[in-house]
Coordinates of C-alpha atoms and ligand atoms in Angstrom, one line a residue:
X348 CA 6.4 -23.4 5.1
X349 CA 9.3 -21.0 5.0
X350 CA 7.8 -17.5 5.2
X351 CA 10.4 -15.0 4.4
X352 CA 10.3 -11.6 6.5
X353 CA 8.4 -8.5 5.3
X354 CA 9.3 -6.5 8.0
X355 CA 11.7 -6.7 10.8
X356 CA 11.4 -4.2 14.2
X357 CA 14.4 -3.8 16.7
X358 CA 14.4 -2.6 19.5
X359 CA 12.0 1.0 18.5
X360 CA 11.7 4.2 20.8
X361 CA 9.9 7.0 19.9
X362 CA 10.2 10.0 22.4
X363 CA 8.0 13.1 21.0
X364 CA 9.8 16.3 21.4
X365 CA 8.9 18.0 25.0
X366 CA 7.4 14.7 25.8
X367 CA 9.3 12.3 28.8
X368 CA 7.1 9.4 28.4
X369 CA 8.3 7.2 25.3
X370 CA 5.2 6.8 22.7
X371 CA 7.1 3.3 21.3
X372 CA 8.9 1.5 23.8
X373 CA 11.7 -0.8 22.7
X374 CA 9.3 -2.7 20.5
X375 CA 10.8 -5.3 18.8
X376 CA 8.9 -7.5 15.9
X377 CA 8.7 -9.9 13.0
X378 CA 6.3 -9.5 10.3
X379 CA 6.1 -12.0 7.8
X380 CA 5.2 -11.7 4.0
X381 CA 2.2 -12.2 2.9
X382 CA 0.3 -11.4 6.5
X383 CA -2.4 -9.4 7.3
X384 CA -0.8 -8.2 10.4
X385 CA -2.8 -5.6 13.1
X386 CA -1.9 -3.4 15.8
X387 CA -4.5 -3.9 18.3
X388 CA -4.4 -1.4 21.6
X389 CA -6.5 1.2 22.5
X390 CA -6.2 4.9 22.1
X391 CA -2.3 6.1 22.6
X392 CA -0.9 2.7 22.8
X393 CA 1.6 3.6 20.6
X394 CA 0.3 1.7 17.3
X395 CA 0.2 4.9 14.7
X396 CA 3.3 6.0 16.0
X397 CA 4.8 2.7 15.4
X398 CA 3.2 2.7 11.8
X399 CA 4.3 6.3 11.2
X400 CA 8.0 5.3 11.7
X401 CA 7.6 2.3 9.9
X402 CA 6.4 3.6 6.4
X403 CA 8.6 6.7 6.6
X404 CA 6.3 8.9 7.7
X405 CA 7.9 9.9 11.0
X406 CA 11.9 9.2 12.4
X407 CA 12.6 6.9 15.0
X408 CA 14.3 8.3 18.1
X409 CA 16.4 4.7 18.3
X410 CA 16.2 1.5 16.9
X411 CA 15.8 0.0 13.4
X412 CA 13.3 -0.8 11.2
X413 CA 14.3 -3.5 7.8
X414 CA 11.4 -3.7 5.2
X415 CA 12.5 -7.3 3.3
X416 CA 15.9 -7.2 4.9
X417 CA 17.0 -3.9 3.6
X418 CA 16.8 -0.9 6.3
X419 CA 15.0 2.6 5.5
X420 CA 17.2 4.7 6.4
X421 CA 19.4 3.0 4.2
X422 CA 17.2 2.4 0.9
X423 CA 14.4 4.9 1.8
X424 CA 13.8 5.8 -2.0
X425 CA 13.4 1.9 -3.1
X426 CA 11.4 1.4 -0.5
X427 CA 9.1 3.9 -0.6
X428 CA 8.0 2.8 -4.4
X429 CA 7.4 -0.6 -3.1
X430 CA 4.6 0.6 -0.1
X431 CA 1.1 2.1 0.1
X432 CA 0.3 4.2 2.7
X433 CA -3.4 4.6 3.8
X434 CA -2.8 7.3 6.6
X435 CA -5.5 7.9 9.7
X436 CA -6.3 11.2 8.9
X437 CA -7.4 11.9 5.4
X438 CA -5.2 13.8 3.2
X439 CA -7.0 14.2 0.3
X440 CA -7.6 17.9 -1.7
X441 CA -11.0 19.2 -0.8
X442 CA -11.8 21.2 -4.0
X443 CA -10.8 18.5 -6.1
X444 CA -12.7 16.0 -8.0
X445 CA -12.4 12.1 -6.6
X446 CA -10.7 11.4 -10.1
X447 CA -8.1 14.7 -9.9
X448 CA -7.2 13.2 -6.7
X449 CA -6.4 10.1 -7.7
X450 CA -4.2 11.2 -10.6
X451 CA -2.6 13.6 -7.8
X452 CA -1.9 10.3 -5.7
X453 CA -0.7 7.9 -8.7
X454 CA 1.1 10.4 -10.3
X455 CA 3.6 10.4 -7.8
X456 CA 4.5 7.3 -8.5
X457 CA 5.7 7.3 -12.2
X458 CA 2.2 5.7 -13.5
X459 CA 1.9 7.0 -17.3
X460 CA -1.2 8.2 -17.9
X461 CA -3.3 5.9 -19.8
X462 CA -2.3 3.3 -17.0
X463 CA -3.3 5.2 -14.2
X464 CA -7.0 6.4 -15.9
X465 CA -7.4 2.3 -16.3
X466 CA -6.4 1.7 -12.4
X467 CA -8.7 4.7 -11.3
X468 CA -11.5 3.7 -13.4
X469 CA -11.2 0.0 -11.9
X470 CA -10.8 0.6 -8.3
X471 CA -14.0 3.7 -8.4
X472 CA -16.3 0.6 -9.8
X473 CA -14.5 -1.7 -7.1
X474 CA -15.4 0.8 -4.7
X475 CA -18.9 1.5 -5.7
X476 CA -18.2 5.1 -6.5
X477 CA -18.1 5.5 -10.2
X478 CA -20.8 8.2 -10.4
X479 CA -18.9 10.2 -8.1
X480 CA -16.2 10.5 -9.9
X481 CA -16.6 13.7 -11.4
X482 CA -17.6 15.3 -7.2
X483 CA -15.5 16.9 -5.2
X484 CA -14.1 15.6 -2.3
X485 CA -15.6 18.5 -0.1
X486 CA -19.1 17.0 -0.8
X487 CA -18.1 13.0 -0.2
X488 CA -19.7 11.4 2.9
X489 CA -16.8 10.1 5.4
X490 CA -17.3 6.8 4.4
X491 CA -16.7 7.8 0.5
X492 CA -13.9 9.8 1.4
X493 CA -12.4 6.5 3.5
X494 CA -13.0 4.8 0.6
X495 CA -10.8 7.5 -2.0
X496 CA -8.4 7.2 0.8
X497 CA -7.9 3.8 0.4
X498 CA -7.8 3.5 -3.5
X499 CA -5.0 6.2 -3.3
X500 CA -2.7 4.2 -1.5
X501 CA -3.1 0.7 -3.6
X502 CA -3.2 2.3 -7.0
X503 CA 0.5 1.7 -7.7
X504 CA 0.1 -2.2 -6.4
X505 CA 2.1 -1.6 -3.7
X506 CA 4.2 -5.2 -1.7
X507 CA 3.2 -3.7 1.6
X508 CA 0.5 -1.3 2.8
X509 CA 0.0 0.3 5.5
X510 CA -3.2 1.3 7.0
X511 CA -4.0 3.3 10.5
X512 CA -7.6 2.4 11.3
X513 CA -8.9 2.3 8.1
X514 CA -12.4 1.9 9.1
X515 CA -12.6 4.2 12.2
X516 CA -16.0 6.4 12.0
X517 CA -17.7 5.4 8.9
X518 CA -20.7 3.3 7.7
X519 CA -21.3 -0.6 8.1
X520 CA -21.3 -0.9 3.7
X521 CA -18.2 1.3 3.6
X522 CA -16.2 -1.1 6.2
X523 CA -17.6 -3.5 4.6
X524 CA -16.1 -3.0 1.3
X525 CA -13.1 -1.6 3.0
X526 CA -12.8 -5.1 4.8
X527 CA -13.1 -7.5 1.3
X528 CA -11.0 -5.2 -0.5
X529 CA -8.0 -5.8 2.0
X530 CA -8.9 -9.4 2.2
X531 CA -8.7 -9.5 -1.3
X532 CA -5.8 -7.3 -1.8
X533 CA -4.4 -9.8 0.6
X534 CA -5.2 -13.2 -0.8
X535 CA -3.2 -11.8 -4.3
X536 CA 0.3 -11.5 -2.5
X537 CA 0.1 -7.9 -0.5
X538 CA 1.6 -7.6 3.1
X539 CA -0.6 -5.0 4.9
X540 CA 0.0 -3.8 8.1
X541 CA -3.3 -2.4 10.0
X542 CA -4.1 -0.5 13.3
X543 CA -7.1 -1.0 15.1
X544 CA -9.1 -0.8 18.6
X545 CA -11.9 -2.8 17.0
X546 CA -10.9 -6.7 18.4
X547 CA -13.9 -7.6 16.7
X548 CA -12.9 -6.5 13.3
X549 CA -9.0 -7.7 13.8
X550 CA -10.5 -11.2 14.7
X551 CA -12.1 -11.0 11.4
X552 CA -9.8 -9.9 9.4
X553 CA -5.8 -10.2 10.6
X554 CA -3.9 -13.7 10.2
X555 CA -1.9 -12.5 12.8
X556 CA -1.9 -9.5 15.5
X557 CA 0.5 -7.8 18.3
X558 CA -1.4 -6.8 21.1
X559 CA 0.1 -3.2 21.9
X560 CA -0.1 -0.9 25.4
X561 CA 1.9 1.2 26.6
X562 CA 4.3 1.3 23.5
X563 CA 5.3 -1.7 23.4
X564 CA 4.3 -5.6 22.8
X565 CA 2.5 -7.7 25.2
X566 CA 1.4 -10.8 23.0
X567 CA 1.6 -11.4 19.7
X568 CA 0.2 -14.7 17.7
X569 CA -3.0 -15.5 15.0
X570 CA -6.3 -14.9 16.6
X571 CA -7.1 -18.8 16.5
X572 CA -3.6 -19.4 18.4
X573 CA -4.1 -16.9 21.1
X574 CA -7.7 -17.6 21.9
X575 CA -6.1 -21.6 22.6
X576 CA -3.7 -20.1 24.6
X577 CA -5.8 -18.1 26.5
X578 CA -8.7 -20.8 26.5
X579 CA -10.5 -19.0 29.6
X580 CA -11.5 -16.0 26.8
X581 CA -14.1 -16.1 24.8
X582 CA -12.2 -13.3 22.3
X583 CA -9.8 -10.9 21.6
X584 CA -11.3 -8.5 23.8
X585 CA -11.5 -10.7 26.6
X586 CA -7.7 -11.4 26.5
X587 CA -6.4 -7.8 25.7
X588 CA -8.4 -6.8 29.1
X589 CA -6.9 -9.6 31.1
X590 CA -3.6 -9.2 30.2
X591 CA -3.6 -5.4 30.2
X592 CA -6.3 -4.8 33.4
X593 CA -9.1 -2.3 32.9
X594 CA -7.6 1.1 33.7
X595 CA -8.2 3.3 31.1
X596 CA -5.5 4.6 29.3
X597 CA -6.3 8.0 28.0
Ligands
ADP1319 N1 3.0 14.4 17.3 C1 3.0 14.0 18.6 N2 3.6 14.8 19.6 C2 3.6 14.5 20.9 N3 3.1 13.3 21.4 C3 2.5 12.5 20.5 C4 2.4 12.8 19.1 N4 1.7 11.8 18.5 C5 1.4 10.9 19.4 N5 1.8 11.4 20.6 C6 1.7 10.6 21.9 O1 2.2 9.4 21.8 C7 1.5 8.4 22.4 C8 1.1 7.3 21.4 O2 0.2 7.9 20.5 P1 -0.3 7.1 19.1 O3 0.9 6.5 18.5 O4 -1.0 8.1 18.3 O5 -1.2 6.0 19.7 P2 -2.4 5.2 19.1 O6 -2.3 5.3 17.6 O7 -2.3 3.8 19.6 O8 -3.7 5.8 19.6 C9 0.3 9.1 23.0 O9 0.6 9.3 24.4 C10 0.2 10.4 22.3 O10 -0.4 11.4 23.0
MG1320 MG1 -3.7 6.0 16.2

């Protein structure tokens, strides 16, 4: 099958500001459409850094970056209506209701109204959190706030979306439901493009990964093709730690 490209990466460097170690290092990538494609490294690998730059969130220090052949710098605004972002750290208004949120969120993307109170009302019962619609976000559980996160970066049925560890802290039913919902998301035509230290949950849920360290990419392949590569490892963990050795790295 011909798979056309979702995303293209060449060549990326990303050198913080009073920082002399690059956070991205010349990494250089295909992402196909229609993938469910993860980051896997562990903490300051590089992989939200990478993500930042690629959903417009942060500017390269070289290198380009071509979302369906077209590159941001270029066609930033066209672009930007066509992603979801679903960012690490929660950026949702404290003293606002779940629901005012979500307007907030959808609003900037040119949904009228009556659409939008149909897209919220769907994706609350999707996520299990209709009665807490009315709350506000200061008194949601991490998990429920994860959850809001998420619906506020799908509701205007975005081609790609972006998520930075999307499940990082929260309870087994809200991953849980976080984990279908992408799957499902998936299986209806979205790209996504996920971080994650978890190998467990990337085995589970990417059809293809890049193993990241040190900024830039040291394998790359679907879970079932690398573990028959690597046929001495039993998982994903067990390859990420022999082909990157056991030093820590923070
Ligand atoms: N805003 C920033 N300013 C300076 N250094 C940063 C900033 N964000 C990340 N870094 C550094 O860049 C490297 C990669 O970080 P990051 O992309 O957050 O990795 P990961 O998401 O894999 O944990 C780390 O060494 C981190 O300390
Ligand atoms: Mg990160």
């Amino acid at each position: 099958m011909n798979q056309s490209t979702a995303i293209e990466i060449r060549d990326l460097v990303k050198i913080y500001r009073g920082s002399e170690k690059a956070a991205v290092n010349h990494l250089s990538l295909m992402i196909p459409c229609g993938e469910i494609y993860g980051f896997l490294g562990p903490n300051g690998a590089g992989k939200s850094s990478t993500l930042n730059i690629l959903c417009g969130l942060r500017r390269q220090t070289s290198g380009t970056i071509l979302i369906e052949g077209r590159d941001f710098r270029e066609y930033s605004r066209e672009i930007r209506q066509k992603i979801g972002i679903v960012p690490q750290d929660i950026a949702l208004y404290p003293t606002l209701t779940a629901y005012e949120n979500l307007l907030l969120f959808g609003g900037v993307y040119g949904l009228r109204r009556k659409e939008l109170d149909k897209r919220i009302r769907e994706q609350l019962h999707t996520f299990g959190l209709t009665s807490s619609k009315n709350k506000q976000i200061q008194y949601f559980s991490g998990g429920m706030k994860r959850r809001i996160n998420l619906i506020a970066g799908i509701l205007h049925h975005p081609c790609i979306l972006f998520l930075d560890e999307p499940t990082v802290g929260i309870d087994v039913q809200s991953k849980r439901v976080i984990l279908d919902t992408l799957k499902e998301l998936n299986a209806r035509g979205t790209t996504m493009v996920y971080t994650s230290h978890s190998m467990d949950e990337a085995q589970e849920i990417c059809t293809s990964l890049a193993m990241i360290d040190e900024g830039t990419v040291i394998e790359t392949g679907s879970p079932a093709s690398l573990l028959e590569k690597h046929s001495e490892c039993r998982n994903l963990e067990e390859i990420y730690l022999k082909l990157t050795g056991k030093r820590l790295r923070d």
